Amino acid sequence: MNENHPLVSTIICTRNRRQLVVRAIDSVLDQESVRTEVIVVDDCSEDDTYELLKERYQQRVTLIRLDTNRRVAYATNRGFAESSGEYIALLGDDDYWSDSEKLRKQLTVFSSAGSELGIVGTWWSEKHHSGEIVVREPEEPVNWEERLLESGGIICGSTPLIRRNAWVDAGGLDERMPRGTDSDLFRRIILTGYKGKIIRQHTTIVDVGHGLARMTTNRGLQEARRTAYAH
């Protein structure tokens, strides 16, 4: 791989999903024509996820284990702190990239745009328990700020490639928020003044039917108050 190519740091946070996270990691390692580093943050798994990953991947990934369950926003920010890439990719531990040229295609979009481009997403597909595949093909909005303030759903949390400067300027993930931290980050990147793009190709499978517990659970009124405060 040409050392002049920009480095992409892919951050995957996991907790008690040993049978799923391997699929996610392998889909990153299978990316073609890009320089990548994979950073996996184990958010204090209670099973043998950490031991499995340490044995299986050894020097191929940077593996971080948190001593206490700090939730996905903290874990992701910790992964970012250990990263060195000019671009940052996010991938859920229960999802995977189905296109081995996903990152290359996104880097091509960045290379043909100016420094104001901060985030590039793609189309994705949702895999349900019944085996049904639901495609998600959001159209790129004319007004990103207005669309993101109205609702999310433009960029899936397992598809974005983010310019490092955009991440820094937006302040990373808000650790006060128990849920929706990725969408909040994308919104703040745009509101900070960066532009966004959507690649009209399916690159990612989002597994919504695996039946395992969420990485970040909903703990009722207290969590709702924390989210409202963060907003």
C-alpha positions as a LaTeX table, in Angstrom:
\begin{tabular}{lrrr}
\hline
Residue & $x$ (\AA) & $y$ (\AA) & $z$ (\AA) \\
\hline
Met1 & 0.00 & 0.00 & 0.00 \\
Asn2 & 1.29 & 3.47 & $-0.91$ \\
Glu3 & 2.44 & 5.21 & 2.27 \\
Asn4 & 1.30 & 8.51 & 0.77 \\
His5 & $-2.32$ & 7.39 & 0.94 \\
Pro6 & $-4.22$ & 8.88 & 3.90 \\
Leu7 & $-4.61$ & 6.64 & 6.94 \\
Val8 & $-8.13$ & 5.70 & 8.05 \\
Ser9 & $-8.72$ & 4.84 & 11.70 \\
Thr10 & $-11.78$ & 2.64 & 12.20 \\
Ile11 & $-13.24$ & 2.60 & 15.71 \\
Ile12 & $-15.38$ & $-0.33$ & 16.87 \\
Cys13 & $-16.81$ & $-0.43$ & 20.40 \\
Thr14 & $-18.03$ & $-3.75$ & 21.76 \\
Arg15 & $-19.52$ & $-5.34$ & 24.86 \\
Asn16 & $-20.49$ & $-9.01$ & 25.29 \\
Arg17 & $-20.84$ & $-9.65$ & 21.55 \\
Arg18 & $-17.95$ & $-11.99$ & 20.82 \\
Gln19 & $-19.91$ & $-13.78$ & 18.07 \\
Leu20 & $-20.69$ & $-10.55$ & 16.24 \\
Val21 & $-17.69$ & $-8.25$ & 16.65 \\
Val22 & $-15.41$ & $-10.65$ & 14.74 \\
Arg23 & $-17.60$ & $-10.19$ & 11.68 \\
Ala24 & $-17.30$ & $-6.41$ & 11.98 \\
Ile25 & $-13.53$ & $-6.46$ & 12.42 \\
Asp26 & $-13.00$ & $-8.82$ & 9.48 \\
Ser27 & $-15.06$ & $-6.56$ & 7.21 \\
Val28 & $-12.64$ & $-3.71$ & 7.99 \\
Leu29 & $-9.53$ & $-5.82$ & 7.51 \\
Asp30 & $-10.95$ & $-6.90$ & 4.13 \\
Gln31 & $-11.04$ & $-3.32$ & 2.84 \\
Glu32 & $-9.03$ & $-2.92$ & $-0.35$ \\
Ser33 & $-6.73$ & $-0.16$ & $-1.62$ \\
Val34 & $-6.61$ & 1.81 & 1.64 \\
Arg35 & $-4.32$ & 2.20 & 4.64 \\
Thr36 & $-6.27$ & 1.34 & 7.77 \\
Glu37 & $-5.81$ & 0.92 & 11.48 \\
Val38 & $-8.52$ & $-0.84$ & 13.49 \\
Ile39 & $-9.15$ & 0.24 & 17.08 \\
Val40 & $-11.46$ & $-1.99$ & 19.13 \\
Val41 & $-12.62$ & $-0.75$ & 22.53 \\
Asp42 & $-14.02$ & $-3.46$ & 24.81 \\
Asp43 & $-16.43$ & $-1.67$ & 27.15 \\
Cys44 & $-15.84$ & $-4.02$ & 30.09 \\
Ser45 & $-17.32$ & $-7.17$ & 28.56 \\
Glu46 & $-18.42$ & $-9.80$ & 31.09 \\
Asp47 & $-17.75$ & $-12.71$ & 28.73 \\
Asp48 & $-14.48$ & $-13.68$ & 27.02 \\
Thr49 & $-14.73$ & $-11.11$ & 24.22 \\
Tyr50 & $-11.46$ & $-9.42$ & 25.14 \\
Glu51 & $-9.52$ & $-12.68$ & 25.43 \\
Leu52 & $-10.91$ & $-13.92$ & 22.10 \\
Leu53 & $-9.96$ & $-10.74$ & 20.27 \\
Lys54 & $-6.52$ & $-10.61$ & 21.85 \\
Glu55 & $-5.78$ & $-14.15$ & 20.73 \\
Arg56 & $-7.34$ & $-13.89$ & 17.28 \\
Tyr57 & $-6.04$ & $-10.54$ & 16.08 \\
Gln58 & $-2.84$ & $-9.99$ & 18.09 \\
Gln59 & $-0.95$ & $-7.23$ & 16.25 \\
Arg60 & $-3.59$ & $-6.66$ & 13.58 \\
Val61 & $-5.78$ & $-4.41$ & 15.71 \\
Thr62 & $-5.30$ & $-1.99$ & 18.59 \\
Leu63 & $-7.30$ & $-3.49$ & 21.45 \\
Ile64 & $-8.34$ & $-1.41$ & 24.46 \\
Arg65 & $-10.18$ & $-2.81$ & 27.48 \\
Leu66 & $-12.10$ & $-0.52$ & 29.84 \\
Asp67 & $-12.14$ & $-1.57$ & 33.49 \\
Thr68 & $-15.70$ & $-0.33$ & 33.99 \\
Asn69 & $-18.71$ & $-0.06$ & 31.67 \\
Arg70 & $-18.47$ & 3.54 & 30.41 \\
Arg71 & $-20.93$ & 3.30 & 27.46 \\
Val72 & $-20.47$ & 3.85 & 23.80 \\
Ala73 & $-19.78$ & 7.62 & 23.74 \\
Tyr74 & $-16.90$ & 7.38 & 26.20 \\
Ala75 & $-15.58$ & 4.21 & 24.56 \\
Thr76 & $-15.64$ & 5.82 & 21.11 \\
Asn77 & $-13.89$ & 8.96 & 22.32 \\
Arg78 & $-11.27$ & 6.76 & 23.97 \\
Gly79 & $-10.75$ & 5.00 & 20.66 \\
Phe80 & $-10.38$ & 8.34 & 18.92 \\
Ala81 & $-7.76$ & 9.41 & 21.47 \\
Glu82 & $-5.68$ & 6.37 & 20.46 \\
Ser83 & $-6.14$ & 6.94 & 16.72 \\
Ser84 & $-3.72$ & 8.56 & 14.31 \\
Gly85 & $-5.66$ & 8.58 & 11.03 \\
Glu86 & $-6.44$ & 11.63 & 8.95 \\
Tyr87 & $-9.95$ & 10.16 & 8.63 \\
Ile88 & $-12.12$ & 8.37 & 11.18 \\
Ala89 & $-14.61$ & 5.60 & 10.36 \\
Leu90 & $-17.19$ & 4.25 & 12.79 \\
Leu91 & $-18.66$ & 0.74 & 12.77 \\
Gly92 & $-21.05$ & $-0.90$ & 15.21 \\
Asp93 & $-19.91$ & $-4.25$ & 16.59 \\
Asp94 & $-23.12$ & $-5.90$ & 15.35 \\
Asp95 & $-22.87$ & $-4.46$ & 11.82 \\
Tyr96 & $-20.41$ & $-5.04$ & 8.99 \\
Trp97 & $-19.28$ & $-3.57$ & 5.70 \\
Ser98 & $-20.48$ & $-5.54$ & 2.68 \\
Asp99 & $-18.44$ & $-3.55$ & 0.14 \\
Ser100 & $-14.67$ & $-4.17$ & 0.27 \\
Glu101 & $-14.10$ & $-0.81$ & $-1.43$ \\
Lys102 & $-16.28$ & 1.26 & 0.91 \\
Leu103 & $-13.44$ & 3.29 & 2.38 \\
Arg104 & $-11.72$ & 3.77 & $-0.97$ \\
Lys105 & $-14.93$ & 5.19 & $-2.46$ \\
Gln106 & $-15.37$ & 7.58 & 0.45 \\
Leu107 & $-11.74$ & 8.73 & 0.29 \\
Thr108 & $-12.21$ & 9.41 & $-3.43$ \\
Val109 & $-15.08$ & 11.76 & $-2.59$ \\
Phe110 & $-12.92$ & 13.56 & $-0.04$ \\
Ser111 & $-9.99$ & 13.87 & $-2.45$ \\
Ser112 & $-12.15$ & 15.59 & $-5.05$ \\
Ala113 & $-13.66$ & 18.04 & $-2.55$ \\
Gly114 & $-12.30$ & 20.91 & $-0.53$ \\
Ser115 & $-11.40$ & 20.96 & 3.15 \\
Glu116 & $-14.94$ & 22.05 & 4.00 \\
Leu117 & $-16.22$ & 18.51 & 3.41 \\
Gly118 & $-16.39$ & 16.96 & 6.87 \\
Ile119 & $-18.39$ & 13.74 & 6.62 \\
Val120 & $-19.31$ & 11.22 & 3.91 \\
Gly121 & $-21.99$ & 8.59 & 4.44 \\
Thr122 & $-23.41$ & 5.85 & 2.22 \\
Trp123 & $-26.61$ & 3.93 & 1.70 \\
Trp124 & $-27.09$ & 0.84 & 3.87 \\
Ser125 & $-29.32$ & $-2.21$ & 4.32 \\
Glu126 & $-31.01$ & $-3.47$ & 7.49 \\
Lys127 & $-31.03$ & $-7.19$ & 8.19 \\
His128 & $-34.05$ & $-8.27$ & 10.28 \\
His129 & $-34.62$ & $-11.40$ & 12.37 \\
Ser130 & $-36.96$ & $-12.84$ & 9.74 \\
Gly131 & $-34.21$ & $-12.59$ & 7.16 \\
Glu132 & $-35.90$ & $-9.64$ & 5.47 \\
Ile133 & $-33.52$ & $-7.02$ & 4.08 \\
Val134 & $-34.76$ & $-3.43$ & 4.15 \\
Val135 & $-32.75$ & $-0.99$ & 2.06 \\
Arg136 & $-32.15$ & 2.55 & 3.25 \\
Glu137 & $-31.46$ & 5.08 & 0.51 \\
Pro138 & $-31.68$ & 8.61 & 1.94 \\
Glu139 & $-31.43$ & 11.43 & $-0.53$ \\
Glu140 & $-28.84$ & 14.08 & 0.10 \\
Pro141 & $-30.72$ & 17.11 & 1.45 \\
Val142 & $-30.51$ & 20.52 & $-0.17$ \\
Asn143 & $-30.19$ & 22.08 & 3.28 \\
Trp144 & $-28.23$ & 19.81 & 5.62 \\
Glu145 & $-28.65$ & 22.03 & 8.68 \\
Glu146 & $-32.41$ & 22.21 & 8.37 \\
Arg147 & $-32.78$ & 18.50 & 7.67 \\
Leu148 & $-30.60$ & 17.41 & 10.58 \\
Leu149 & $-32.33$ & 19.71 & 13.02 \\
Glu150 & $-35.69$ & 18.26 & 11.99 \\
Ser151 & $-34.62$ & 14.60 & 12.32 \\
Gly152 & $-31.82$ & 12.12 & 11.70 \\
Gly153 & $-31.80$ & 9.15 & 9.37 \\
Ile154 & $-29.48$ & 10.62 & 6.75 \\
Ile155 & $-26.25$ & 8.98 & 7.89 \\
Cys156 & $-26.23$ & 5.57 & 9.55 \\
Gly157 & $-23.82$ & 5.26 & 12.47 \\
Ser158 & $-21.93$ & 2.39 & 10.81 \\
Thr159 & $-21.31$ & 4.14 & 7.48 \\
Pro160 & $-19.60$ & 7.51 & 8.03 \\
Leu161 & $-16.09$ & 8.53 & 7.15 \\
Ile162 & $-15.20$ & 11.71 & 9.02 \\
Arg163 & $-12.38$ & 14.18 & 8.48 \\
Arg164 & $-10.29$ & 14.30 & 11.65 \\
Asn165 & $-10.42$ & 18.09 & 11.83 \\
Ala166 & $-14.22$ & 17.98 & 11.66 \\
Trp167 & $-14.34$ & 15.53 & 14.59 \\
Val168 & $-12.06$ & 17.76 & 16.67 \\
Asp169 & $-13.90$ & 20.98 & 15.83 \\
Ala170 & $-17.26$ & 19.36 & 16.72 \\
Gly171 & $-15.86$ & 18.15 & 20.05 \\
Gly172 & $-16.28$ & 14.40 & 19.59 \\
Leu173 & $-19.17$ & 12.43 & 21.06 \\
Asp174 & $-21.15$ & 13.98 & 23.92 \\
Glu175 & $-20.61$ & 11.64 & 26.88 \\
Arg176 & $-23.58$ & 13.15 & 28.74 \\
Met177 & $-25.95$ & 11.54 & 26.23 \\
Pro178 & $-26.86$ & 7.88 & 26.88 \\
Arg179 & $-28.21$ & 7.30 & 23.35 \\
Gly180 & $-28.12$ & 8.89 & 19.92 \\
Thr181 & $-24.55$ & 10.10 & 20.34 \\
Asp182 & $-23.48$ & 9.37 & 16.77 \\
Ser183 & $-26.36$ & 11.29 & 15.19 \\
Asp184 & $-25.64$ & 14.16 & 17.56 \\
Leu185 & $-22.00$ & 14.21 & 16.44 \\
Phe186 & $-22.97$ & 14.25 & 12.75 \\
Arg187 & $-25.37$ & 17.13 & 13.44 \\
Arg188 & $-22.71$ & 19.17 & 15.23 \\
Ile189 & $-20.18$ & 18.57 & 12.45 \\
Ile190 & $-22.59$ & 20.15 & 9.97 \\
Leu191 & $-23.58$ & 22.96 & 12.35 \\
Thr192 & $-19.89$ & 23.71 & 12.89 \\
Gly193 & $-19.74$ & 24.63 & 9.21 \\
Tyr194 & $-18.61$ & 21.46 & 7.48 \\
Lys195 & $-20.42$ & 19.93 & 4.53 \\
Gly196 & $-21.71$ & 16.40 & 4.10 \\
Lys197 & $-22.08$ & 13.99 & 1.18 \\
Ile198 & $-23.97$ & 10.74 & 0.61 \\
Ile199 & $-22.62$ & 8.02 & $-1.68$ \\
Arg200 & $-25.57$ & 6.45 & $-3.44$ \\
Gln201 & $-24.33$ & 2.87 & $-3.03$ \\
His202 & $-25.03$ & 0.19 & $-0.44$ \\
Thr203 & $-21.87$ & $-0.55$ & 1.53 \\
Thr204 & $-23.05$ & $-1.67$ & 4.96 \\
Ile205 & $-25.29$ & $-4.27$ & 6.59 \\
Val206 & $-26.96$ & $-3.13$ & 9.80 \\
Asp207 & $-28.01$ & $-6.18$ & 11.82 \\
Val208 & $-31.15$ & $-5.20$ & 13.72 \\
Gly209 & $-32.36$ & $-8.77$ & 14.23 \\
His210 & $-29.60$ & $-10.52$ & 16.17 \\
Gly211 & $-31.58$ & $-10.39$ & 19.43 \\
Leu212 & $-28.67$ & $-9.54$ & 21.74 \\
Ala213 & $-28.73$ & $-6.72$ & 24.28 \\
Arg214 & $-27.94$ & $-3.19$ & 23.17 \\
Met215 & $-24.52$ & $-1.84$ & 24.02 \\
Thr216 & $-26.26$ & 1.10 & 25.69 \\
Thr217 & $-29.44$ & 0.16 & 27.50 \\
Asn218 & $-32.43$ & 2.36 & 28.15 \\
Arg219 & $-32.67$ & 2.92 & 31.89 \\
Gly220 & $-35.83$ & 4.97 & 32.02 \\
Leu221 & $-36.51$ & 8.45 & 33.35 \\
Gln222 & $-32.98$ & 9.16 & 34.50 \\
Glu223 & $-31.62$ & 8.53 & 31.01 \\
Ala224 & $-34.35$ & 10.64 & 29.44 \\
Arg225 & $-33.36$ & 13.53 & 31.70 \\
Arg226 & $-29.70$ & 13.13 & 30.80 \\
Thr227 & $-30.53$ & 13.19 & 27.09 \\
Ala228 & $-32.72$ & 16.28 & 27.46 \\
Tyr229 & $-29.97$ & 18.03 & 29.40 \\
Ala230 & $-27.38$ & 17.20 & 26.76 \\
His231 & $-29.62$ & 18.53 & 24.00 \\
\hline
\end{tabular}
